[in-house]
Coordinates of C-alpha atoms in Angstrom, one line a residue:
M1 CA 15.0 14.0 -4.9
R2 CA 15.4 10.5 -6.2
E3 CA 18.9 9.0 -6.2
I4 CA 20.4 5.6 -7.1
G5 CA 23.4 4.0 -5.7
I6 CA 25.7 1.0 -5.5
S7 CA 27.4 -0.9 -2.7
V8 CA 31.1 -1.8 -2.5
Y9 CA 32.8 -4.3 -0.3
P10 CA 36.6 -4.2 -0.1
N11 CA 36.4 -7.1 2.3
F12 CA 35.8 -9.3 -0.8
Y13 CA 37.4 -7.5 -3.8
P14 CA 40.7 -5.7 -4.7
L15 CA 40.8 -2.0 -4.8
D16 CA 41.4 -1.7 -8.5
Q17 CA 38.2 -3.7 -9.3
I18 CA 36.2 -1.6 -6.9
K19 CA 37.5 1.7 -8.4
D20 CA 36.6 0.5 -11.9
Y21 CA 33.0 -0.3 -10.7
L22 CA 32.7 3.0 -9.1
E23 CA 33.8 4.8 -12.2
K24 CA 31.3 2.9 -14.5
A25 CA 28.4 3.5 -12.1
N26 CA 29.2 7.2 -11.7
S27 CA 29.4 7.7 -15.4
L28 CA 25.8 6.4 -15.7
G29 CA 24.5 8.7 -13.0
F30 CA 24.8 6.6 -9.8
K31 CA 25.7 9.2 -7.1
K32 CA 25.4 7.2 -3.9
V33 CA 27.8 4.6 -2.4
F34 CA 27.0 2.3 0.5
V35 CA 29.9 0.8 2.5
S36 CA 29.9 -1.3 5.6
L37 CA 32.5 -1.0 8.3
I38 CA 31.2 -3.9 10.3
L39 CA 31.2 -6.9 7.9
N40 CA 33.9 -8.6 10.0
N41 CA 31.8 -8.2 13.1
H42 CA 28.9 -10.1 11.4
G43 CA 31.0 -13.1 10.4
F44 CA 30.3 -13.0 6.7
E45 CA 32.1 -16.0 5.1
G46 CA 35.2 -15.0 3.1
A47 CA 35.3 -11.4 4.4
E48 CA 38.8 -10.2 5.0
D49 CA 40.0 -7.3 7.2
V50 CA 40.3 -4.0 5.5
N51 CA 43.0 -1.6 6.7
A52 CA 42.6 2.1 7.1
N53 CA 44.6 2.9 4.0
T54 CA 42.3 0.9 1.7
W55 CA 39.2 2.6 3.2
N56 CA 40.8 6.0 2.8
D57 CA 41.7 5.3 -0.8
I58 CA 38.1 4.2 -1.6
L59 CA 36.5 7.1 0.2
S60 CA 38.9 9.6 -1.5
Y61 CA 38.1 8.1 -4.9
C62 CA 34.3 8.5 -4.2
K63 CA 34.9 12.1 -3.3
E64 CA 36.9 12.7 -6.4
L65 CA 34.0 11.3 -8.5
G66 CA 31.5 13.4 -6.6
M67 CA 29.7 10.4 -5.1
T68 CA 28.3 10.6 -1.5
V69 CA 29.1 7.8 0.9
S70 CA 26.8 6.2 3.4
A71 CA 28.9 4.2 6.0
D72 CA 27.3 1.5 8.1
M73 CA 28.7 1.2 11.6
N74 CA 27.8 0.4 15.1
D75 CA 28.9 2.0 18.4
E76 CA 32.0 -0.1 18.6
V77 CA 33.4 1.1 15.3
F78 CA 32.2 4.6 16.0
N79 CA 34.4 4.7 19.1
E80 CA 37.3 3.1 17.4
L81 CA 37.3 5.9 14.8
G82 CA 37.6 8.5 17.5
C83 CA 34.1 9.9 17.1
T84 CA 32.0 11.4 19.9
L85 CA 28.4 12.3 20.1
N86 CA 29.4 16.0 19.7
D87 CA 32.2 15.6 17.1
L88 CA 32.1 13.7 13.8
S89 CA 35.3 15.3 12.4
A90 CA 36.9 11.9 12.0
L91 CA 34.1 10.8 9.6
Q92 CA 34.4 14.1 7.7
K93 CA 38.1 13.7 7.2
M94 CA 37.5 10.2 5.9
G95 CA 35.0 11.5 3.3
I96 CA 31.9 9.9 4.8
T97 CA 28.9 12.0 4.2
K98 CA 26.3 9.8 5.9
L99 CA 26.6 7.8 9.1
R100 CA 24.2 4.8 9.0
I101 CA 23.7 3.6 12.5
D102 CA 23.4 -0.2 12.9
G103 CA 22.7 -0.2 16.6
G104 CA 24.1 0.8 20.0
F105 CA 22.7 4.3 20.2
T106 CA 19.6 5.6 22.1
S107 CA 17.1 8.0 20.6
E108 CA 18.5 10.8 22.6
E109 CA 22.0 10.0 21.4
I110 CA 20.9 9.9 17.8
A111 CA 19.1 13.3 18.3
L112 CA 22.4 14.7 19.5
L113 CA 24.3 13.2 16.6
S114 CA 21.8 14.8 14.2
K115 CA 23.0 18.2 15.4
N116 CA 26.6 17.6 14.4
Q117 CA 28.4 20.7 13.0
Q118 CA 30.2 18.7 10.3
G119 CA 27.0 18.4 8.2
I120 CA 27.0 14.6 8.2
Q121 CA 23.6 13.1 7.8
I122 CA 22.5 10.5 10.3
E123 CA 20.7 7.5 8.8
V124 CA 18.7 5.1 10.9
N125 CA 17.8 1.5 10.1
A126 CA 14.1 1.8 9.1
S127 CA 13.7 -2.0 9.2
M128 CA 14.1 -2.0 12.9
S129 CA 10.9 0.0 13.1
S130 CA 8.9 -2.6 11.1
S131 CA 9.6 -5.7 13.1
D132 CA 6.5 -5.5 15.4
N133 CA 3.9 -3.8 13.2
Q134 CA 1.0 -6.2 14.0
N135 CA 0.2 -4.8 17.4
G136 CA 1.2 -1.2 16.6
N137 CA 4.4 -1.2 18.8
A138 CA 6.6 -0.4 15.9
L139 CA 4.6 2.6 14.8
R140 CA 4.4 4.0 18.3
E141 CA 8.1 3.5 19.0
C142 CA 9.0 5.0 15.7
R143 CA 6.8 8.0 16.3
E144 CA 8.3 8.5 19.7
F145 CA 11.8 8.3 18.3
L146 CA 11.0 10.9 15.5
E147 CA 9.4 13.2 18.0
T148 CA 12.6 13.0 20.2
V149 CA 14.8 13.9 17.2
E150 CA 12.4 16.7 16.2
K151 CA 12.4 18.1 19.7
E152 CA 16.1 17.6 20.7
G153 CA 18.0 17.3 17.5
N154 CA 18.0 18.4 13.9
I155 CA 15.5 16.3 12.0
G156 CA 16.6 17.9 8.8
Q157 CA 19.9 15.9 9.0
L158 CA 18.1 12.6 9.6
T159 CA 17.4 10.0 6.9
A160 CA 16.2 6.4 7.1
C161 CA 17.1 3.3 5.1
H162 CA 15.8 -0.2 5.3
N163 CA 18.1 -3.1 5.9
F164 CA 19.1 -5.7 3.3
F165 CA 18.6 -9.4 3.7
P166 CA 21.0 -11.8 2.0
L167 CA 19.3 -14.9 3.4
P168 CA 16.4 -16.1 1.2
D169 CA 12.9 -15.7 2.7
T170 CA 14.0 -13.2 5.4
A171 CA 13.3 -9.9 3.6
L172 CA 10.4 -7.6 4.2
S173 CA 7.0 -7.1 2.5
L174 CA 5.9 -3.8 1.1
E175 CA 2.6 -4.1 2.9
D176 CA 4.3 -4.3 6.3
I177 CA 6.6 -1.3 5.8
R178 CA 4.3 1.1 4.1
P179 CA 2.9 2.5 7.5
I180 CA 6.5 3.0 8.7
N181 CA 7.5 4.7 5.5
D182 CA 4.4 7.0 5.7
L183 CA 5.4 7.9 9.2
F184 CA 8.9 8.9 8.3
A185 CA 7.5 10.9 5.3
S186 CA 5.1 12.8 7.7
F187 CA 8.2 14.0 9.5
G188 CA 10.0 14.9 6.3
V189 CA 12.5 12.1 6.6
P190 CA 13.5 10.4 3.3
V191 CA 13.6 6.6 3.2
G192 CA 15.9 4.4 1.1
G193 CA 16.1 0.7 0.4
F194 CA 18.1 -2.0 -1.4
V195 CA 17.4 -4.0 -4.6
A196 CA 19.1 -7.2 -5.8
S197 CA 21.3 -7.7 -8.8
Q198 CA 20.5 -10.9 -10.7
L199 CA 24.1 -11.1 -12.1
S200 CA 26.4 -10.2 -9.3
P201 CA 28.5 -12.8 -7.4
K202 CA 26.8 -13.9 -4.2
D203 CA 29.3 -12.7 -1.7
L204 CA 27.2 -11.8 1.4
H205 CA 25.6 -15.3 1.3
H206 CA 27.0 -17.8 -1.2
L207 CA 23.8 -19.9 -1.1
G208 CA 21.5 -17.0 -1.2
H209 CA 20.3 -14.9 -4.1
G210 CA 20.4 -11.1 -4.1
V211 CA 20.8 -8.5 -1.4
C212 CA 17.5 -6.8 -1.2
T213 CA 15.0 -5.1 1.2
I214 CA 11.8 -6.6 -0.2
E215 CA 11.5 -10.4 -0.5
K216 CA 9.4 -10.4 -3.7
H217 CA 12.2 -8.4 -5.4
R218 CA 14.9 -11.1 -4.8
F219 CA 14.5 -12.6 -8.3
L220 CA 13.3 -9.5 -10.2
P221 CA 15.4 -7.3 -12.5
C222 CA 16.8 -4.5 -10.3
H223 CA 15.2 -1.7 -12.4
I224 CA 11.7 -3.2 -12.0
S225 CA 12.3 -3.4 -8.2
M226 CA 13.5 0.1 -8.2
L227 CA 10.4 1.4 -10.0
E228 CA 8.2 -0.3 -7.4
L229 CA 10.2 1.2 -4.5
F230 CA 9.9 4.7 -6.1
A231 CA 6.2 4.2 -6.5
N232 CA 6.0 3.5 -2.8
G233 CA 7.8 6.8 -1.8
F234 CA 11.4 5.6 -1.5
E235 CA 13.8 8.4 -2.3
D236 CA 17.1 6.3 -2.5
V237 CA 17.4 2.9 -4.2
I238 CA 20.8 1.1 -3.8
I239 CA 22.0 -2.1 -5.4
G240 CA 22.9 -4.2 -2.4
D241 CA 25.1 -6.7 -4.2
S242 CA 28.8 -6.4 -4.9
F243 CA 29.0 -6.1 -8.6
A244 CA 25.9 -5.5 -10.7
D245 CA 26.3 -6.1 -14.4
L246 CA 26.7 -3.1 -16.7
S247 CA 23.4 -4.0 -18.4
E248 CA 21.7 -3.7 -15.0
L249 CA 23.3 -0.4 -14.2
T250 CA 22.3 0.9 -17.6
E251 CA 18.7 0.0 -17.2
M252 CA 18.4 1.5 -13.7
A253 CA 20.1 4.7 -14.9
R254 CA 17.8 4.9 -17.9
C255 CA 14.6 4.5 -15.8
Y256 CA 15.2 6.3 -12.6
K257 CA 14.7 9.9 -13.8
Q258 CA 11.6 9.2 -15.8
D259 CA 8.3 10.7 -14.5
Y260 CA 6.4 7.6 -15.6
I261 CA 6.5 3.9 -14.9
E262 CA 7.8 1.7 -17.7
I263 CA 5.8 -1.5 -18.2
P264 CA 7.6 -4.2 -20.3
V265 CA 5.3 -5.9 -22.8
I266 CA 5.4 -9.1 -24.9
F267 CA 3.7 -8.0 -28.1
N268 CA 1.9 -10.5 -30.3
P269 CA 3.7 -11.0 -33.6
F270 CA 0.8 -9.9 -35.8
V271 CA 0.6 -6.4 -34.3
P272 CA 1.2 -3.9 -37.2
L273 CA 4.5 -2.1 -36.8
N274 CA 2.9 1.4 -36.9
T275 CA 0.5 0.4 -34.1
K276 CA 3.2 -1.0 -32.0
M277 CA 5.3 2.2 -32.5
K278 CA 2.4 4.5 -31.8
I279 CA 1.7 2.7 -28.5
Q280 CA 5.3 2.7 -27.4
E281 CA 5.7 6.4 -28.1
S282 CA 2.7 7.4 -26.0
I283 CA 2.9 8.4 -22.4
L284 CA -0.3 7.1 -20.9
L285 CA -2.5 7.8 -18.0
S286 CA -5.4 5.6 -16.8
R287 CA -8.8 7.1 -16.2
V288 CA -9.6 8.4 -12.8
D289 CA -13.0 6.8 -12.9
Q290 CA -11.4 3.4 -12.3
P291 CA -13.2 0.4 -13.7
A292 CA -13.3 -2.8 -11.7
N293 CA -11.7 -5.0 -14.2
L294 CA -9.5 -2.8 -16.4
I295 CA -6.9 -0.1 -16.7
R296 CA -8.2 2.3 -19.4
A297 CA -6.0 4.8 -21.2
T298 CA -7.7 7.0 -23.8
D299 CA -4.5 8.8 -24.9
T300 CA -4.2 6.6 -28.0
R301 CA -7.7 7.1 -29.3
G302 CA -7.8 8.2 -32.9
M303 CA -5.6 5.5 -34.3
E304 CA -7.1 3.5 -37.1
V305 CA -7.5 0.0 -35.8
P306 CA -9.1 -2.7 -38.1
P307 CA -10.4 -5.8 -36.3
C308 CA -7.7 -8.5 -35.8
F309 CA -7.2 -11.3 -33.2
C310 CA -10.3 -10.6 -31.1
A311 CA -9.2 -13.3 -28.6
P312 CA -10.0 -13.9 -25.0
R313 CA -8.6 -11.2 -22.8
G314 CA -6.8 -13.1 -20.0
K315 CA -5.4 -11.4 -16.9
Y316 CA -2.7 -8.9 -17.8
T317 CA -3.4 -8.9 -21.5
I318 CA -3.3 -5.7 -23.4
S319 CA -5.9 -4.8 -26.0
V320 CA -6.7 -1.9 -28.3
L321 CA -10.3 -1.2 -29.2
N322 CA -10.9 -1.5 -33.0
N323 CA -13.1 0.4 -35.4
R324 CA -16.2 -1.6 -34.3
S325 CA -16.1 0.4 -31.1
A326 CA -17.0 3.7 -32.8
Q327 CA -15.7 6.6 -30.7
Y328 CA -13.6 4.4 -28.5
E329 CA -11.4 3.3 -31.4
G330 CA -7.7 3.3 -30.4
E331 CA -8.3 3.2 -26.6
L332 CA -5.8 0.9 -24.8
Q333 CA -6.8 -1.4 -22.0
I334 CA -5.0 -3.7 -19.6
S335 CA -7.1 -6.6 -18.2
L336 CA -7.0 -6.9 -14.4
K337 CA -8.8 -10.2 -14.5
D338 CA -9.7 -12.9 -17.0
L339 CA -12.2 -11.5 -19.5
G340 CA -13.8 -13.2 -22.5
P341 CA -13.3 -12.3 -26.1
S342 CA -14.9 -9.2 -27.6
V343 CA -15.3 -8.3 -31.3
E344 CA -14.4 -4.7 -30.3
H345 CA -11.0 -5.6 -28.8
N346 CA -7.7 -6.6 -30.6
V347 CA -5.5 -8.4 -28.1
I348 CA -2.0 -7.1 -28.9
G349 CA 0.1 -8.6 -26.2
F350 CA 0.5 -9.0 -22.4
V351 CA 2.4 -7.5 -19.5
H352 CA 5.6 -9.3 -18.7
P353 CA 5.2 -11.3 -15.5
F354 CA 8.2 -9.3 -14.0
A355 CA 6.0 -6.2 -14.1
K356 CA 2.6 -7.4 -13.0
D357 CA 3.0 -5.9 -9.5
L358 CA 3.6 -2.5 -11.0
L359 CA 0.0 -2.3 -12.4
P360 CA -1.7 -1.3 -9.1
Y361 CA 0.4 1.9 -9.2
L362 CA -1.3 2.9 -12.5
L363 CA -4.9 2.7 -11.2
A364 CA -7.1 5.8 -11.3
G365 CA -4.5 8.0 -12.8
R366 CA -2.0 7.5 -9.9
N367 CA 1.1 7.4 -12.2
K368 CA 1.8 8.0 -15.8
F369 CA 3.1 4.9 -17.6
R370 CA 4.6 3.8 -20.9
L371 CA 4.5 0.4 -22.6
V372 CA 7.9 -0.8 -23.9
E373 CA 8.7 -4.0 -25.8
Y374 CA 10.5 -6.5 -23.5
K375 CA 13.8 -7.6 -25.0

């Protein structure tokens, strides 16, 4: 089941500000919270020590709001908290519902942790499994790890989440991690990832931009990045930055439960209002007999469309077939390459550049979609 979440960092911000952020996000439907207990260990600039009382206050507030907490820690912090491989009671008392392991544990130890009686999920860093994909080592090692947990542990209490990368040009590519994600999915292990806020302060790297898993998402609106992660089988999507803007939270919350992909569109100003409304109200599905150069949706056939602006159909332009096309009138098409003008096609707008990478997920009826005016 898809979930969305936020990250909070008391190392940078006062408790009252964090609580206010948690409350706003929760009211919109964000149910997951990521925290890191090892920021000081990594030497982030400006990070201050956080005492146990502050952590307890934050975690108690999350519990009060009904939000689940994923806590990032290594073996050093694990031992400091009084945890053992057989007993995670200390985490349960703190209100931590998911232990995200950042290193220091063997496959056999993680398998043992997955059998904890406190019901705490064990989350592994999926990005560690994607660092050596070219020669197949990553896939082989990941499969061996999953087989160990399946045999010796409780794989039903195992999850995975990719890392975030504050430093520009260091994040991952979707192409590289798809085989790893598919492998986790074949064992029934859900995978999560991080998206970047475009409006948050840049706390984790003041010269960077955004705390994301996928490099091409670094400068994209977080709800667009979220839609692409969901289309790639991610179950959890978390904003990695400190304080996303309310507008960003609202857009993510609005989109994440939809069973279709929203495509933002810049409409040409001449498009009749009734045509624009009809198109935006329609849930569309591309034909399964996928053309080489187009996305075709026949759901809007039947509209009356007189000829208008039969212009060249550049890549990512959207057109509606007019009444010169006979039985095809009203069909909507998105060009996947530059095409010439046609007297049968009214060019009504184009896909916003933010969303062009969502188009492959529409091909051959793979996902339903809806066109919405970009504002």
